[in-house]
Every structure is written in structure tokens, then in C-alpha cells.
PDB file of C-alpha atoms in Angstrom:
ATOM      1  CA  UNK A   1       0.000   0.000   0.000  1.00 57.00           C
ATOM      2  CA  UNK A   2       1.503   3.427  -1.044  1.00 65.00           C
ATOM      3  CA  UNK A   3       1.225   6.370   1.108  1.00 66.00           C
ATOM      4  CA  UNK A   4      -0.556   9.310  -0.014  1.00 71.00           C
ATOM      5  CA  UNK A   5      -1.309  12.862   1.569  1.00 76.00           C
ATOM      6  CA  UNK A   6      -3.346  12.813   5.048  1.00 76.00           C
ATOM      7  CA  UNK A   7      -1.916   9.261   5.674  1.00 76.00           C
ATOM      8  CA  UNK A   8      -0.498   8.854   9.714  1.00 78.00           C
ATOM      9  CA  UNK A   9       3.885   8.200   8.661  1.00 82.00           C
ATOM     10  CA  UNK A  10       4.820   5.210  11.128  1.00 86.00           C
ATOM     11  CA  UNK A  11       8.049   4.957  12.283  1.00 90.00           C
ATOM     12  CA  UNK A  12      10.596   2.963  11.146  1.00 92.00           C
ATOM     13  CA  UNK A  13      11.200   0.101  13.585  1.00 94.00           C
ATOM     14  CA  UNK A  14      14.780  -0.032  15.655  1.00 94.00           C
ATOM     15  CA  UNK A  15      17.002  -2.591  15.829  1.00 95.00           C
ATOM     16  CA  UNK A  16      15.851  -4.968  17.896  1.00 95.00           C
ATOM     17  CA  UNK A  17      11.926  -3.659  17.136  1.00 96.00           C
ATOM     18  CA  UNK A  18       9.872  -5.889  14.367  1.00 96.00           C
ATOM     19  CA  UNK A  19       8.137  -3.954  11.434  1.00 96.00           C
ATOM     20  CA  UNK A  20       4.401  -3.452  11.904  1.00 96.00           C
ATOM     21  CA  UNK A  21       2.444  -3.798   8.536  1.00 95.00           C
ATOM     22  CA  UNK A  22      -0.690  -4.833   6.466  1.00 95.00           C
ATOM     23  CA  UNK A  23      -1.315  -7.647   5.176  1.00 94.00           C
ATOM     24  CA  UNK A  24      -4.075  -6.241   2.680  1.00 93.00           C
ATOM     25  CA  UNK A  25      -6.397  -2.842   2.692  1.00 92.00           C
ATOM     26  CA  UNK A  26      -9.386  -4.837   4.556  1.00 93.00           C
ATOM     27  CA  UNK A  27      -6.933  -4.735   7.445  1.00 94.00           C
ATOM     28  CA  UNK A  28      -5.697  -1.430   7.126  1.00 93.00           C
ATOM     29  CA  UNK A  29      -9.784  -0.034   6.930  1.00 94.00           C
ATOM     30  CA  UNK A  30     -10.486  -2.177   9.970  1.00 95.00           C
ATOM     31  CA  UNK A  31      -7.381  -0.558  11.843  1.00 95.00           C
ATOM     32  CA  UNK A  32      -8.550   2.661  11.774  1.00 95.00           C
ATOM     33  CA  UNK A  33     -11.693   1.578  12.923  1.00 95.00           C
ATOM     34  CA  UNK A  34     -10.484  -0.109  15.523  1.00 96.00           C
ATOM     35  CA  UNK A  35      -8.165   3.321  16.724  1.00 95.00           C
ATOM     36  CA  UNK A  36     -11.159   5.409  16.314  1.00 95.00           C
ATOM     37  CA  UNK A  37     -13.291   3.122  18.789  1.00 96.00           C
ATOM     38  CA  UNK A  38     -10.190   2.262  21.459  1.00 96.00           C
ATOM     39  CA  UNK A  39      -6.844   4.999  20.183  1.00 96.00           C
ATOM     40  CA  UNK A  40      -5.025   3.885  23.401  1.00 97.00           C
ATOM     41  CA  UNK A  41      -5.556   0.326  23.429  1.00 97.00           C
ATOM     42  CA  UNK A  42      -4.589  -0.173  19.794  1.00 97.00           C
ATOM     43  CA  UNK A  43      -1.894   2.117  19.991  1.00 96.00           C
ATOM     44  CA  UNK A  44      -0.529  -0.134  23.057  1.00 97.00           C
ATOM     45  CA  UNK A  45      -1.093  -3.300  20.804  1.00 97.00           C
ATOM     46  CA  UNK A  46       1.228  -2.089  18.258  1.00 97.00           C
ATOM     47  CA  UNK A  47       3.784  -1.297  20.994  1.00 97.00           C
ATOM     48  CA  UNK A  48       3.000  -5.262  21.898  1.00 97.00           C
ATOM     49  CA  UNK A  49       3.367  -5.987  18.147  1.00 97.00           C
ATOM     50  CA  UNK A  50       7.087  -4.155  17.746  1.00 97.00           C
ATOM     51  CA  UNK A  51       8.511  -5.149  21.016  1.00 97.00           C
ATOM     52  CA  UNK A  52       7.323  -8.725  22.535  1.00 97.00           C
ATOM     53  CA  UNK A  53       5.247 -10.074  19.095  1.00 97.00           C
ATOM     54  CA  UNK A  54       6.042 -13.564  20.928  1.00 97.00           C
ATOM     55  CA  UNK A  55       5.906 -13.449  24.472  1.00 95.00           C
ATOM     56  CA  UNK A  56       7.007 -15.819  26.491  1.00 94.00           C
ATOM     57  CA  UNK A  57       3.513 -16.306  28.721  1.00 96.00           C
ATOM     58  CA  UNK A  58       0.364 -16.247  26.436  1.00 95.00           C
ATOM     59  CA  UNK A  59      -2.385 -14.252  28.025  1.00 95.00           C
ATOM     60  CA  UNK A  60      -6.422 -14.464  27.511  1.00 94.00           C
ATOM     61  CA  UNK A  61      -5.841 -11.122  25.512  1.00 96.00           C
ATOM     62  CA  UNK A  62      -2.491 -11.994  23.645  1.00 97.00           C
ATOM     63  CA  UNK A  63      -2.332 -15.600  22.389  1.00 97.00           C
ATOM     64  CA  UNK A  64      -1.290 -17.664  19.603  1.00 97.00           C
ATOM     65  CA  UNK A  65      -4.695 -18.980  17.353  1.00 96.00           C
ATOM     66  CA  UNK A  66      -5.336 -22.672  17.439  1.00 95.00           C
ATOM     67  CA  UNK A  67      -6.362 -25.025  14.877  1.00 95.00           C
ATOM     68  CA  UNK A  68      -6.694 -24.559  11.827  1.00 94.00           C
ATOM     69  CA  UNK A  69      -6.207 -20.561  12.147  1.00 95.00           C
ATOM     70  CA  UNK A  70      -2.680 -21.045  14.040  1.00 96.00           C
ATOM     71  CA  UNK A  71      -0.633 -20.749  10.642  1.00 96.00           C
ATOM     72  CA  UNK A  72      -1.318 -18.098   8.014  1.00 95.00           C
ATOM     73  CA  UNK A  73       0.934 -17.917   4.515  1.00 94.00           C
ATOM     74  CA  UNK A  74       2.306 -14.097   3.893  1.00 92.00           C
ATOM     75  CA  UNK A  75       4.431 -13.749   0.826  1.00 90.00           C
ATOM     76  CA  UNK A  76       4.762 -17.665   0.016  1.00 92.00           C
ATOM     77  CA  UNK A  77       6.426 -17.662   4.034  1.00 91.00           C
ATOM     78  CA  UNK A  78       4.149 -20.063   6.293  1.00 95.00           C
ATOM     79  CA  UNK A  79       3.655 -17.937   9.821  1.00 97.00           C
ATOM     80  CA  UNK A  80       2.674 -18.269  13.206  1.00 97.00           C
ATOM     81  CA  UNK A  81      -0.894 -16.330  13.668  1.00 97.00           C
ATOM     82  CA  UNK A  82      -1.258 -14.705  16.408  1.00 98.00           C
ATOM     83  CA  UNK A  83      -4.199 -12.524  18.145  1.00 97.00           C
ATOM     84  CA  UNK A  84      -4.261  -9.516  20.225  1.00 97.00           C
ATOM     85  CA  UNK A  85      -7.749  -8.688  22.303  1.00 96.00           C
ATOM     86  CA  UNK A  86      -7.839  -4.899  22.101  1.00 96.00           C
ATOM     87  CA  UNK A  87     -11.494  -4.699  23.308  1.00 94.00           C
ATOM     88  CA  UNK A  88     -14.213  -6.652  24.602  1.00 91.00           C
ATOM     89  CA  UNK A  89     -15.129  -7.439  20.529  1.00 92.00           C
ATOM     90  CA  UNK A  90     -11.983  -5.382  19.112  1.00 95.00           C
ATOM     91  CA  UNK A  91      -8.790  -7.913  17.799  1.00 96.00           C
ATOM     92  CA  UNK A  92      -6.186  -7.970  15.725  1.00 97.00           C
ATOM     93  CA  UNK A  93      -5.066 -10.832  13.830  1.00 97.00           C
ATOM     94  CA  UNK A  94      -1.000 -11.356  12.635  1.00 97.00           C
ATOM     95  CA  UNK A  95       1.317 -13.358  11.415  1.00 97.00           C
ATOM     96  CA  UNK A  96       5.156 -13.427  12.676  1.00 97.00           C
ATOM     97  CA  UNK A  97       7.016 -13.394   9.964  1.00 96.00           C
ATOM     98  CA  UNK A  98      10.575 -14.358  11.969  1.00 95.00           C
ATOM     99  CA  UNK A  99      12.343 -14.002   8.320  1.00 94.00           C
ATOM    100  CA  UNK A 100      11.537 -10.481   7.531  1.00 94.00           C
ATOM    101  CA  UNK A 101      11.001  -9.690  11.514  1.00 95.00           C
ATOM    102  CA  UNK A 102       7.813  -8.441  10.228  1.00 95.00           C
ATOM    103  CA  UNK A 103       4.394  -8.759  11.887  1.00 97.00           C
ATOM    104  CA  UNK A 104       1.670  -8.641   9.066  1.00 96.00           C
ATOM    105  CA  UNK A 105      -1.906  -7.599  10.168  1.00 96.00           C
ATOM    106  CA  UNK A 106      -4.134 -10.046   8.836  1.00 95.00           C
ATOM    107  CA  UNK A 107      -7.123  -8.899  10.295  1.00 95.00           C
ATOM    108  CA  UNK A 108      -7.873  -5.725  12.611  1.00 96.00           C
ATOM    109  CA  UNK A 109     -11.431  -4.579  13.921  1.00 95.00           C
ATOM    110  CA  UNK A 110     -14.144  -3.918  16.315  1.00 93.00           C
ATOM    111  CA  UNK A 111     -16.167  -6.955  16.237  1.00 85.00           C
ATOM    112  CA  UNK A 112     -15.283 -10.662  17.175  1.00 74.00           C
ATOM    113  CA  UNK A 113     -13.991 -12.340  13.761  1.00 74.00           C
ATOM    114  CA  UNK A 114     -16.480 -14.485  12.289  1.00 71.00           C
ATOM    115  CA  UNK A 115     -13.512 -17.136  11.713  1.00 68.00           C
ATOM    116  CA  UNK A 116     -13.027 -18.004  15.058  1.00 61.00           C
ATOM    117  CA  UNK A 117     -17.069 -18.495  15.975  1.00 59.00           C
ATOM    118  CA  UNK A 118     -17.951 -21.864  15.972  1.00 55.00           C
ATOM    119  CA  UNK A 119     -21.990 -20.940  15.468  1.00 49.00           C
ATOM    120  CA  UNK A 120     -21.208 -19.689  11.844  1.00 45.00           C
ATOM    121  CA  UNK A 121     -18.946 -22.618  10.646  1.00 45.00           C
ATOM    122  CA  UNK A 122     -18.980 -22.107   7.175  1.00 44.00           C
ATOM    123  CA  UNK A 123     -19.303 -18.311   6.648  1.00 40.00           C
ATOM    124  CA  UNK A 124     -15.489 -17.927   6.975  1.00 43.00           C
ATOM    125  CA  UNK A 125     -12.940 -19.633   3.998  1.00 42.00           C
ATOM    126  CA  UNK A 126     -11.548 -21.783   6.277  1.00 39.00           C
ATOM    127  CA  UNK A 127     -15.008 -23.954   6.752  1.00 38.00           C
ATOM    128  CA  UNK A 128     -16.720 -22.937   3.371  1.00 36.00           C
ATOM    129  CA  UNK A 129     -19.200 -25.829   2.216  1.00 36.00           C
ATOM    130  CA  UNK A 130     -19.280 -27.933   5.251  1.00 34.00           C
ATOM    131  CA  UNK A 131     -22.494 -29.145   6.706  1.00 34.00           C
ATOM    132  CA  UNK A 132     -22.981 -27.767  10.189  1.00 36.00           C
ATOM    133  CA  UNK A 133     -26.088 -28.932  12.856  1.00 36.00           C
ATOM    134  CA  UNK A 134     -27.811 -25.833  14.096  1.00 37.00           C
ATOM    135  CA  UNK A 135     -29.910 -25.229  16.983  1.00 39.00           C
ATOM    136  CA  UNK A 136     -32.954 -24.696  15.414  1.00 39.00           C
ATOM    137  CA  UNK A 137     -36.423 -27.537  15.078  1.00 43.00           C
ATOM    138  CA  UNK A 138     -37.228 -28.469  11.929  1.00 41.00           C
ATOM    139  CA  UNK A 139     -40.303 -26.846   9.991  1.00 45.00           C
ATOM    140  CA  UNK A 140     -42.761 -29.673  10.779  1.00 45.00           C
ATOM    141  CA  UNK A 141     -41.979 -29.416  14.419  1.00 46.00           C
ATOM    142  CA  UNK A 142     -40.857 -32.931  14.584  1.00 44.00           C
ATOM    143  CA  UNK A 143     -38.517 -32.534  16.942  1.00 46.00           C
ATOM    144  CA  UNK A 144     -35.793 -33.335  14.453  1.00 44.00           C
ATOM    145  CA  UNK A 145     -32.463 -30.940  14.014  1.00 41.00           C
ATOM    146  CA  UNK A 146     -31.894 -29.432  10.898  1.00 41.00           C
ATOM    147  CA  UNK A 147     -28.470 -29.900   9.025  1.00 41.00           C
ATOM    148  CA  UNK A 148     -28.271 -26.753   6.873  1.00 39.00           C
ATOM    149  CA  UNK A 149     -25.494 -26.519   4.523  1.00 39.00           C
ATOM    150  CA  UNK A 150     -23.509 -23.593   4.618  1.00 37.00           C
ATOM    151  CA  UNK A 151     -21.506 -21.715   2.029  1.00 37.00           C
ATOM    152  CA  UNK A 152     -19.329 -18.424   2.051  1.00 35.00           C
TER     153      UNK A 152
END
């Protein structure tokens, strides 16, 4: 993404510091969202991100993602995913790229990614076209559950 007039001019990182950057422009939109609802908590997530993007002891609010959503591919480089909780709702999604020392935003906004919730299997790429039981009766009122097939 190239900078233009009006855009915020982030620091180069210092040795020892990892580079901060997006992976695409959904995550860049959803990162100024995410400053505009919570500017101190996001700014102390990128602070996280360029100083301890690994830290020793994973926390409820900074942890790496499990399953299928632990890796992420940036650049042809497999990565570590990782997830900071900058609100009740707000995260941030990146990957650790340990060649480049770069940490690429994969994902950055104000609500709970729809990946990681296990109600909408299906409406994220990672479960597209999978068959999922939902809560719901069927329409006869049988008492049977309803598989509905899902797709993204």
C-alpha cells in the first residue's frame, strides 16, 4: 500500500523492534476503525506488536490462534498467527514473519472475527461448504435438528 497525503507516517522500527504492517487494505480499513473506537488500546497493541510479538507467557488477551487458524501464509512464508484482544469485541489478527522480523496484520477490527465463531462454521474460507447442525427444530416441528449446509 503506497502512502498518499493525510496518511499517519509510522516509524521505522529499531534494531531490535519488528516492522508493523498490512497484510491487505481490509486490514488497514479495519485498523482505523479499531483506533477510532479504542486509540489507546490499539496504539498499546502495536507497541505489543514491535517489542514482545512472541511473548514468552500467552495471556487471555495476547495468544497464539489454534487449529486450523494457528498458521497463516504471507508472501509464500508459512507464519505463526497470532491474536491480540484490544477490546471486549476489538482484535487484531497477525502473522510473525521471523524471516523479515515483520508482523503482518491479517485482520484488525471492532467486532469478534467471524472465523473463530464456531456458530457460523462455514461463513469464513476456512469452513466454506461444510455441513454444520444448528440449533434450530425443523419446519414440521418434529422434533428433528436441521443440518443446513452452509456456504461463504
Amino acid at each position: 500500500m503506497t502512502a498518499s497525503r493525510g496518511d499517519r507516517a509510522a516509524p521505522p522500527a529499531p534494531d531490535g523492534q519488528w516492522e508493523v504492517r498490512f497484510a491487505d487494505a481490509a486490514s488497514a480499513k479495519g485498523w482505523e476503525s479499531l483506533a477510532q473506537q479504542a486509540r489507546e488500546n490499539t496504539y498499546r497493541a502495536w507497541i505489543t506488536m514491535r517489542t514482545t510479538p512472541r511473548p514468552t507467557t500467552e495471556t487471555s488477551r495476547h495468544h497464539r490462534l489454534k487449529g486450523s487458524l494457528a498458521h497463516g501464509t504471507h508472501r509464500g512464508q508459512t507464519c505463526e498467527q497470532w491474536q491480540i484482544e484490544v477490546t471486549g469485541g476489538g482484535r487484531i489478527w497477525y502473522l510473525l514473519d521471523t524471516v523479515r522480523e515483520t508482523c503482518w496484520i491479517t485482520f484488525a477490527g471492532t467486532g469478534h472475527p467471524r472465523a473463530t465463531d464456531r456458530r457460523r462454521a462455514g461463513t469464513a474460507g476456512w469452513a466454506r461448504n461444510r455441513t454444520v447442525r444448528t440449533d434450530r427444530l425443523s419446519p414440521t416441528g418434529s422434533g428433528e435438528h436441521v443440518l443446513d449446509r452452509v456456504s461463504a
